C-alpha atoms as one frame of an Amber mdcrd trajectory, in Angstrom:
protein
   0.695   0.326  -0.150   0.829   3.431  -1.324   2.563   4.995   2.285   0.924
   8.917   2.313   0.947  11.892   4.784  -2.664  12.088   5.006  -6.287  12.666
   3.582  -8.560  13.797   5.096 -11.672  11.440   4.638 -15.265  13.495   5.383
 -17.161  10.752   6.512 -20.284  12.057   5.347 -19.297  11.543   1.897 -18.124
   8.594   2.536 -19.992   6.495   5.126 -22.459   4.487   3.458 -23.838   2.383
   5.579 -27.013   2.684   6.862 -26.067   2.249  10.717 -23.597   4.576  10.984
 -24.998   8.041  11.535 -22.952  11.412  11.169 -23.749  14.358  12.084 -22.985
  17.191   9.672 -20.694  17.756   7.723 -17.305  18.667   8.827 -16.143  15.702
  11.145 -13.483  13.041   9.532 -10.907  10.489   9.297  -7.388  10.979   9.082
  -6.672   8.507   6.782  -3.229   8.626   6.836  -1.607   4.961   6.495  -5.369
   2.911   6.276  -7.797   1.648   4.326 -11.420   4.199   4.107 -13.351   4.060
   7.400 -16.033   2.243   7.412 -13.451  -0.920   5.762 -10.697   0.106   8.503
 -12.082   1.565  11.809 -15.743   0.076  11.566 -15.187  -2.872  12.823 -18.512
  -6.411  13.490 -21.567  -3.962  12.249 -24.012  -4.897  10.444 -25.351  -3.581
   7.895 -22.307  -3.123   5.382 -22.090  -4.357   1.059 -20.440  -7.785   2.994
 -22.574  -8.765   6.107 -25.608  -8.792   4.074 -24.762 -11.219   1.624 -23.506
 -13.181   4.053 -24.752 -12.915   6.987 -28.468 -12.081   8.744 -28.632 -10.935
  11.669 -30.372 -12.997  14.256 -31.017  -9.590  16.901 -31.246  -6.336  16.978
 -28.823  -3.865  15.137 -26.520  -1.232  17.107 -25.704   1.428  15.712 -23.120
   3.679  15.058 -23.888   7.471  15.544 -21.054  10.130  15.063 -21.404  13.505
  15.744 -20.890  17.035  13.751 -16.862  18.452  13.845 -15.267  15.371  14.987
 -12.372  14.364  14.100 -10.972  10.300  14.658  -6.998   9.869  13.837  -5.389
   7.546  11.993  -5.525   3.552  12.407  -8.629   4.156  14.876 -10.640   1.616
  15.953 -14.381   1.186  16.736 -15.723  -2.186  18.051 -19.175  -2.757  17.016
 -21.813  -5.042  18.579 -21.596  -7.967  15.209 -18.914  -9.635  17.621 -20.409
  -9.601  21.491 -21.242 -13.538  20.749 -18.315 -14.095  23.938 -20.044 -15.196
  27.414 -17.284 -15.226  30.351 -20.117 -15.802  32.072 -20.822 -19.350  30.386
 -17.932 -21.963  30.629 -16.687 -21.452  26.760 -16.586 -18.191  25.961 -16.233
 -19.609  21.999 -19.192 -18.477  19.825 -20.378 -22.088  19.052 -22.970 -21.255
  15.837 -25.733 -23.694  17.369 -25.606 -20.991  20.825 -24.914 -17.914  18.399
 -28.315 -16.015  19.082 -28.222 -17.164  22.916 -24.156 -15.857  23.307 -24.793
 -12.678  22.429 -24.709  -9.057  24.575 -26.275  -6.761  23.030 -24.283  -3.581
  24.438 -26.591  -0.504  22.627 -25.173   1.575  20.473 -22.227   4.025  20.106
 -22.100   7.589  20.250 -19.026   9.585  19.852 -20.774  13.490  20.061 -19.154
  17.025  18.722 -16.258  18.308  19.011 -14.720  14.534  20.105 -10.706  14.240
  19.279 -10.037  10.566  18.837  -6.390   9.886  18.765  -4.212   7.929  16.753
  -4.541   3.868  17.402  -7.726   4.439  20.308  -9.969   1.614  20.249 -13.458
   2.274  21.609 -15.451  -0.668  22.407 -19.009  -1.250  21.954 -21.623   0.969
  23.740 -19.196   3.936  24.838 -20.825   7.405  24.681 -17.909   9.825  23.849
 -19.375  12.760  25.569 -19.076  16.188  23.291 -15.445  17.785  23.490 -13.730
  15.687  25.050 -10.459  13.568  23.896  -8.735  10.573  23.509  -5.222  10.196
  23.754  -3.479   8.143  21.734  -3.295   4.567  21.832  -5.469   4.400  24.249
  -8.489   1.701  24.942 -12.015   3.635  25.512 -13.840   0.528  27.555 -16.602
   3.438  29.920 -18.406   6.905  28.682 -16.223   9.436  28.138 -17.346  12.397
  29.637 -18.012  15.888  28.541 -14.596  18.017  27.304 -12.405  15.495  29.645
  -9.484  14.151  28.222  -8.625  10.512  28.555  -5.143   8.402  28.378  -4.241
   4.819  28.975  -5.853   0.634  28.873  -8.007   1.159  29.421  -8.216   4.952
  29.810  -8.826   6.795  32.770  -9.997  10.548  33.065  -6.077  12.298  32.953
  -7.772  15.794  33.775 -10.900  18.481  32.531 -10.123  20.880  29.141 -12.108
  23.659  30.705 -13.456  24.094  34.520 -17.055  22.452  35.495 -19.025  26.505
  34.992 -17.392  26.302  31.768 -18.338  23.087  30.939 -21.949  23.295  31.701
 -22.212  26.831  29.758 -20.566  25.108  26.607 -23.314  22.763  27.251 -26.015
  24.181  27.446 -25.027  26.857  24.462 -25.793  23.653  22.753 -22.710  26.024
  19.606 -22.658  22.126  17.228 -26.222  22.167  16.942 -26.540  25.525  15.140
 -26.704  25.968  11.950 -23.126  25.396  10.319 -22.702  28.629   8.657 -24.077
  30.351  11.780 -21.627  27.732  14.106 -18.998  28.457  11.699 -18.923  32.475
  12.650 -18.155  31.867  16.023 -14.928  30.177  15.014 -13.229  33.323  16.408
 -14.288  32.717  19.819 -14.065  28.983  19.244 -11.021  29.316  18.840 -10.082
  31.307  22.741 -10.462  30.993  26.155 -13.515  33.187  26.279 -16.439  31.805
  27.208 -18.544  35.105  28.253 -17.312  36.580  24.913 -18.926  32.900  22.898
 -22.097  33.457  25.157 -22.712  36.672  23.859 -22.010  35.488  20.408 -23.860
  32.960  20.340 -27.381  33.828  21.809 -27.400  36.989  18.788 -28.381  35.784
  15.605 -27.208  36.505  12.115 -29.677  38.705  10.016 -31.110  36.134   7.609
 -30.573  32.907   9.307
């Protein structure tokens, strides 16, 4: 495979699997040394061309929800529920086909919320929620939900610190910046690229004429 420095893959343009729900047009996969997002990053998710031809799911299909302005680093792996057939509460955790329906344990949908940043070669386990504006350090394995605007790292990933204080987090979440029309969010770029919460609040509440 030809090496390349970086190739930004905007997910709304490339994702075809109906079980991957992408919000907006800004989220991307930093495809540097791997195949495309669906073929490399998302594993064990029914609904792709291969699974539709070869398997008939015997359980409700989990979904991957990706917010807007999400950055996903190269060689990230997002594991989905199609692999949840190894039960550790049984003597054998082998996925015997005779018991495949009974062995399946649903983890629920996986959520990557607006503004999250997932570092290179991280692994996201099934059914977790990455909160708005959180950061997953490179090489981390995320097994539990990550709170908004929190940096996590390690195996398993644990909180390292919050990006801002609790009051600022609450104020950011209340603004729902990423639920605005993209042109409105883009209007706020100079303030999103700062740490002046009061100025951001004031600007966010002031609507641009015609919007």
